[in-house]
Coordinates of C-alpha atoms (C1' of nucleotides) in Angstrom, one line a residue:
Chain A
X1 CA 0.0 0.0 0.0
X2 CA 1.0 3.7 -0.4
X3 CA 2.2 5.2 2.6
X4 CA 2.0 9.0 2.7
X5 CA 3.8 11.8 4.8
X6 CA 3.6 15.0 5.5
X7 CA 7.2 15.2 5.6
X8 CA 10.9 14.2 5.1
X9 CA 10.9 13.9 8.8
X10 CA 8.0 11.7 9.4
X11 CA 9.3 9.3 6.4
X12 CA 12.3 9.3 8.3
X13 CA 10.8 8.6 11.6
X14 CA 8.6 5.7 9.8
X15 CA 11.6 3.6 9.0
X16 CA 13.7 4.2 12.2
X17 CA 10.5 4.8 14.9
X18 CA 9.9 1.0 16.1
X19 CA 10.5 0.4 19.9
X20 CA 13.4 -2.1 18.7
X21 CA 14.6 -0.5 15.7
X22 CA 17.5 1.8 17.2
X23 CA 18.6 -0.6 18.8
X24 CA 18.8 -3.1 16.0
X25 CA 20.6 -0.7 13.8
X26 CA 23.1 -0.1 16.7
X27 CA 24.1 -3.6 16.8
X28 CA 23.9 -4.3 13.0
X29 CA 26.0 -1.1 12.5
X30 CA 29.0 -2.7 14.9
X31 CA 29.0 -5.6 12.4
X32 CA 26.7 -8.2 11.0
X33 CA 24.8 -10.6 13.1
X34 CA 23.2 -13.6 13.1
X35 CA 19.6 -13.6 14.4
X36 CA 20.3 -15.5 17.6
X37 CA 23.0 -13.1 18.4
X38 CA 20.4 -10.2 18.2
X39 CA 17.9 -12.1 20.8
X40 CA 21.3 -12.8 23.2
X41 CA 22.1 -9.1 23.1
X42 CA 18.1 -7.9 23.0
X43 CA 16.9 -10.6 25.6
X44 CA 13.5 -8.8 26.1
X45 CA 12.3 -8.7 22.7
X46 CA 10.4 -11.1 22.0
X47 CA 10.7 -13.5 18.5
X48 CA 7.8 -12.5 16.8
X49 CA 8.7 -8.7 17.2
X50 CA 12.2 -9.2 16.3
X51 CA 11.2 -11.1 13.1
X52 CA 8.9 -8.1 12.6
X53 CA 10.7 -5.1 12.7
X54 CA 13.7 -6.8 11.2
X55 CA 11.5 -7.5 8.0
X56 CA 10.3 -3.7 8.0
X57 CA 14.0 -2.9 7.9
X58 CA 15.0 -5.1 5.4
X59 CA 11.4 -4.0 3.0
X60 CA 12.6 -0.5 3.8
X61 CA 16.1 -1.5 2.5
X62 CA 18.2 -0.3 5.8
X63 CA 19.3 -4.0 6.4
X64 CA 19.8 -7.1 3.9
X65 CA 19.2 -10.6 5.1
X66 CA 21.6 -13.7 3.8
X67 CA 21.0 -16.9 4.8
X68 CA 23.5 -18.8 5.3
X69 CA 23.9 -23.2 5.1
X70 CA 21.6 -25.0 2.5
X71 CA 19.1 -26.7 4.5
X72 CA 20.6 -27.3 8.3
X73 CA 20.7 -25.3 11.3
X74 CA 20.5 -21.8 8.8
X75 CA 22.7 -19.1 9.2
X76 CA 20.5 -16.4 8.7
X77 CA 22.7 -12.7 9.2
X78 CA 21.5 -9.7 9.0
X79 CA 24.0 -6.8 8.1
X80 CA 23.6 -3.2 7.1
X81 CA 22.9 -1.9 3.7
X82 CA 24.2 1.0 2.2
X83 CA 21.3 2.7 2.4
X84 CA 21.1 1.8 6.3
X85 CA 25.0 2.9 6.8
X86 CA 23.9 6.5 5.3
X87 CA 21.1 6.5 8.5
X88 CA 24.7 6.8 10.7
X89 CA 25.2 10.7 10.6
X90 CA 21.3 10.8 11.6
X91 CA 21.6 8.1 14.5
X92 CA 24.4 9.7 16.1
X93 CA 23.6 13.3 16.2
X94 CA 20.0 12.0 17.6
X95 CA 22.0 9.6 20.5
X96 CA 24.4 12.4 21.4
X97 CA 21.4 14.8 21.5
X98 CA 19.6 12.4 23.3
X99 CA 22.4 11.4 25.6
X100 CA 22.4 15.1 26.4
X101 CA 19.3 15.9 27.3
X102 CA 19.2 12.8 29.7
X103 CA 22.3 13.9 31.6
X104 CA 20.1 17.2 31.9
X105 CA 17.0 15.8 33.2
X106 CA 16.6 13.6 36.1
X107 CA 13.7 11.9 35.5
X108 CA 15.4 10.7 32.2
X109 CA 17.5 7.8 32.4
X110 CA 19.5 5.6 29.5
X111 CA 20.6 2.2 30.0
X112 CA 23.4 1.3 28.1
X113 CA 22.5 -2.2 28.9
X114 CA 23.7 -3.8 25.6
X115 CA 25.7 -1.2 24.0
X116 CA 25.0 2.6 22.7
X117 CA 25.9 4.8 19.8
X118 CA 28.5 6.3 21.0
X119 CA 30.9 3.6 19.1
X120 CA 28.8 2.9 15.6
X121 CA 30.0 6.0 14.6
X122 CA 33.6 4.4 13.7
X123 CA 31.7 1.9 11.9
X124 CA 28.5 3.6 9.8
X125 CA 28.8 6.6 8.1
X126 CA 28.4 9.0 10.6
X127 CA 30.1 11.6 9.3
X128 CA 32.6 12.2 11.8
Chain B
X1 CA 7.1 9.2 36.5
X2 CA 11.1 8.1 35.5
X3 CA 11.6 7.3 31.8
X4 CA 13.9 5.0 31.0
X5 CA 15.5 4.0 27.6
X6 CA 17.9 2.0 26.2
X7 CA 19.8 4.7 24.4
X8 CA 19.8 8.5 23.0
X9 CA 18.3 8.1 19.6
X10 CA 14.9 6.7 21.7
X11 CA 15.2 9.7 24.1
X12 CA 15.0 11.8 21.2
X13 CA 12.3 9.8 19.8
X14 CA 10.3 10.2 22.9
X15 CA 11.0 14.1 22.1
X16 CA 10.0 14.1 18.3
X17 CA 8.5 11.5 17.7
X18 CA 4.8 12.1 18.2
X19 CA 2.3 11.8 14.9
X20 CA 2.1 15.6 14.9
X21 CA 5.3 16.7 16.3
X22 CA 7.2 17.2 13.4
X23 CA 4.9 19.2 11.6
X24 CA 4.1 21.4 14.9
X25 CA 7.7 21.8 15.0
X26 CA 8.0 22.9 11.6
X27 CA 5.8 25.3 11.9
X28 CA 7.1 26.8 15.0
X29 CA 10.1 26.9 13.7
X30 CA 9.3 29.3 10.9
X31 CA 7.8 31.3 14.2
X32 CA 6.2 31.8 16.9
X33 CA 2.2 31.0 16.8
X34 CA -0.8 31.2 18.1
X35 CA -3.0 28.0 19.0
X36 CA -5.9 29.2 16.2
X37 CA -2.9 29.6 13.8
X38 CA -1.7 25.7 13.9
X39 CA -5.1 24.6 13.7
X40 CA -5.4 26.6 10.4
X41 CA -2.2 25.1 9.5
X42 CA -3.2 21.8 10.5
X43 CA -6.6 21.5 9.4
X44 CA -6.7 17.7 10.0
X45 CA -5.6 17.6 13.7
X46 CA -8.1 17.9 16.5
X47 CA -7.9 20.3 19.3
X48 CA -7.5 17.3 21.6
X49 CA -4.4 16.1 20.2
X50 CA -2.7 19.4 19.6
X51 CA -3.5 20.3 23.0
X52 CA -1.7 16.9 24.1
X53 CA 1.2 17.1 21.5
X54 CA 1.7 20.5 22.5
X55 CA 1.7 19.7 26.3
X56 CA 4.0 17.2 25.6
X57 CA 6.3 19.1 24.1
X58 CA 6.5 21.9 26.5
X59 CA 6.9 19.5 29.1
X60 CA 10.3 18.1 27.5
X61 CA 11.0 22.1 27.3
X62 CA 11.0 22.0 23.6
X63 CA 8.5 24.9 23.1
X64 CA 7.4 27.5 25.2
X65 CA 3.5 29.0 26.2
X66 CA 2.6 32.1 26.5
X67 CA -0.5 33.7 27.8
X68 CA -1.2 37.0 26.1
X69 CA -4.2 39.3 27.4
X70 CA -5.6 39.0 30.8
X71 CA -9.1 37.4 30.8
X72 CA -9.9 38.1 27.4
X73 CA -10.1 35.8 24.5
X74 CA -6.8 34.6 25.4
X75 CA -3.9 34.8 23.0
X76 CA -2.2 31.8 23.7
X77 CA 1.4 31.9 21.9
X78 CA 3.9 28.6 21.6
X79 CA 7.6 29.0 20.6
X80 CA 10.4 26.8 20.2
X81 CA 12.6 27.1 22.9
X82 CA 16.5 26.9 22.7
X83 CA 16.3 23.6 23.3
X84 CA 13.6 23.0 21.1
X85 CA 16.2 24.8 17.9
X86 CA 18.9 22.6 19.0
X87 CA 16.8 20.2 17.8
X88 CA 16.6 21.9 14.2
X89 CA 20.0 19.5 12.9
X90 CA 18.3 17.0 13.7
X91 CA 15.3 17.5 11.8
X92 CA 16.8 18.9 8.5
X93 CA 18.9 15.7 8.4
X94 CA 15.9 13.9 9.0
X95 CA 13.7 16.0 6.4
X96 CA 16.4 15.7 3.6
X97 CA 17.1 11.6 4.4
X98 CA 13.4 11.3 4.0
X99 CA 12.6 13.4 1.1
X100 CA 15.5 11.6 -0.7
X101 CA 14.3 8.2 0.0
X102 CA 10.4 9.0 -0.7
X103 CA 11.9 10.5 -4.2
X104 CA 13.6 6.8 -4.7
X105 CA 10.7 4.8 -3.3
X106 CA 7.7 4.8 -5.5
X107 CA 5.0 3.7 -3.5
X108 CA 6.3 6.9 -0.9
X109 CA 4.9 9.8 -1.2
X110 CA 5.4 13.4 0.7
X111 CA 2.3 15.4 1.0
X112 CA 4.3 19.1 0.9
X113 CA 0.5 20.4 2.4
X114 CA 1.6 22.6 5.1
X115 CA 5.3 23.5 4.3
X116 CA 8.2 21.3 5.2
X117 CA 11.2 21.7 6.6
X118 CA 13.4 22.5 3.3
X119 CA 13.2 26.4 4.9
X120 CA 13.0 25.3 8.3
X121 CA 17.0 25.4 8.4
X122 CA 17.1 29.3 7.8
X123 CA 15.5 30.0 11.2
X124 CA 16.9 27.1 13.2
X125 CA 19.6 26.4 14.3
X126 CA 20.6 23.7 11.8
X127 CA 24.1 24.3 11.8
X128 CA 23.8 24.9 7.8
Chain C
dG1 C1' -30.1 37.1 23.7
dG2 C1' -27.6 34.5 20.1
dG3 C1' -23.7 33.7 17.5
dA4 C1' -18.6 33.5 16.5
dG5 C1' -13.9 33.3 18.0
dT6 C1' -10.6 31.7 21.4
dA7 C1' -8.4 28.0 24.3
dG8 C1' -9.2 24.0 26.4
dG9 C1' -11.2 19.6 29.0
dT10 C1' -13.4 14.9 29.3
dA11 C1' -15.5 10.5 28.1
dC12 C1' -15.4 7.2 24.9
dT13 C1' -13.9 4.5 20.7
dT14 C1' -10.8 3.0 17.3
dT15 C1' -6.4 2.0 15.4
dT16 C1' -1.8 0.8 15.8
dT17 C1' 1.8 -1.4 18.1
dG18 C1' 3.8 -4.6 20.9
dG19 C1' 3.7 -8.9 23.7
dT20 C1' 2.4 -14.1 24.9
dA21 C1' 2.2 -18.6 23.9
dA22 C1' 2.0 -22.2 21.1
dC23 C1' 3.3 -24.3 16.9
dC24 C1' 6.4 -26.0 12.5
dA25 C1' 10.7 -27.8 10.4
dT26 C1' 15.5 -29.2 10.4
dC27 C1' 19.8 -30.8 12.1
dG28 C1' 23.2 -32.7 15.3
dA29 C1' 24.2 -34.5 19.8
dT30 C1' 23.1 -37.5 23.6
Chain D
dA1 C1' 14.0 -41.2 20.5
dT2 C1' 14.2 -36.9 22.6
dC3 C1' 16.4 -32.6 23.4
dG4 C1' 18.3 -28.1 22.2
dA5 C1' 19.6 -24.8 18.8
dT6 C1' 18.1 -22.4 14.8
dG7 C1' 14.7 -19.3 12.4
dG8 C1' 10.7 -18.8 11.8
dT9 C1' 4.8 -18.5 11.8
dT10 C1' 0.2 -18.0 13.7
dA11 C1' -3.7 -16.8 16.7
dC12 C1' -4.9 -14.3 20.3
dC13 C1' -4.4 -10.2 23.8
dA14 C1' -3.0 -5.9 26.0
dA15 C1' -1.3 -1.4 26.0
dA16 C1' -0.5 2.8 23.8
dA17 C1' -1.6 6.3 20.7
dA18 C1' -4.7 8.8 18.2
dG19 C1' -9.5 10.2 16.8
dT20 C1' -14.6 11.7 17.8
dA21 C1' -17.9 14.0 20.0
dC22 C1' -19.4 17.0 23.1
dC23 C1' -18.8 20.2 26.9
dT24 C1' -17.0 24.6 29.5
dA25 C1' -15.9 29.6 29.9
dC26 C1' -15.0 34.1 28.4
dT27 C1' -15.6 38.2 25.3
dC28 C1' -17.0 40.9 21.5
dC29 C1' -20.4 42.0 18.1
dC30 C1' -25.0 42.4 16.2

DNA sequence: GGGAGTAGGTACTTTTTGGTAACCATCGAT
DNA sequence: ATCGATGGTTACCAAAAAGTACCTACTCCC
């Protein structure tokens, strides 16, 4: 179907706005990962979700999906597309301003339980 | 109550990321305006929801209210705070990484209805 | 007195999103 | 033969977000 929005913004917050997609991108923008190595470092997402917002990444071309192994125990890794690695400069500027205002406010906290942005920047095209 | 999240990209979603946010902050980032004004602007939200969006964004000292007249038909003005233009990098990033895209993606579309953000940068602070 | 304009509140419903739990299929190891 | 790891799917539920409808209260104007 035809998605419409009002703005660059909003088509930009339509592709990177699910609860799990920051941190998905995070961890894909270290390196690629295998699907199991996403639940170990996202233990409270459930399967169904992950398959879920991982397929809206990959329709939205941010991530590809290759799987791995003919017909065993597949291997199924999910890496960065080019497309993704140019969300980078975007990502960071939004975790340092976020970061930020957190440190500001102290009703606000972040839990860096299973990494941040502060490192994908080295690896995705942040810019910096 | 104390927000938590796992990083700063979703503390700035949490910020930006409501259906209506973008635009209001479009608009209030051209200038300063009056309740009546965003509602002509935004024909299609209801008072409800602008009310709520707006709350929430003056909460997270984004934007500012201001009562002018003293029990009159009040003229209730909202402006983007300092805070609120440090967001404006941000959101031309965002604007120009989605306007690109929806120009790639057929089945996208951008609605320009109610201005964007292409101008937005001139009275921001987008660091352009 | 009866609108219209201004700013907003409240109750209720709908839509969207995320979460739970159970299931399938395959392989290798025990 | 059963278990665990792998990578899913499906049906059903719950919570969050947004939308609808209707109400208040004040003032100015006719």
């Amino acid at each position: 179907m035809k998605q419409s929005y009002n703005n660059g913004v909003e088509a930009t917050l339509g592709v990177i706005g699910g609860k799990w997609k920051p941190q998905l991108l995070c961890h894909l923008g270290n390196r690629p990962q295998r699907t199991c190595d996403l639940r170990r470092e996202l233990p409270a997402i459930s399967q169904k979700v992950l398959t879920q917002q991982l397929r809206e990444l990959e329709s939205d071309g941010i991530i590809s999906r290759h799987i791995g192994g003919e017909r065993a125990p597949f291997k199924v890794t999910y890496d960065l597309t080019d497309l993704g690695r140019s969300l980078g400069q975007i990502l960071v500027q939004m975790s340092v301003w976020g970061e930020q205002r957190a440190s500001q406010v102290p009703d606000m906290e972040i839990t860096h339980d299973h990494g941040g942005f502060s490192n994908i920047g080295l690896k995705m095209d942040s810019g910096i």
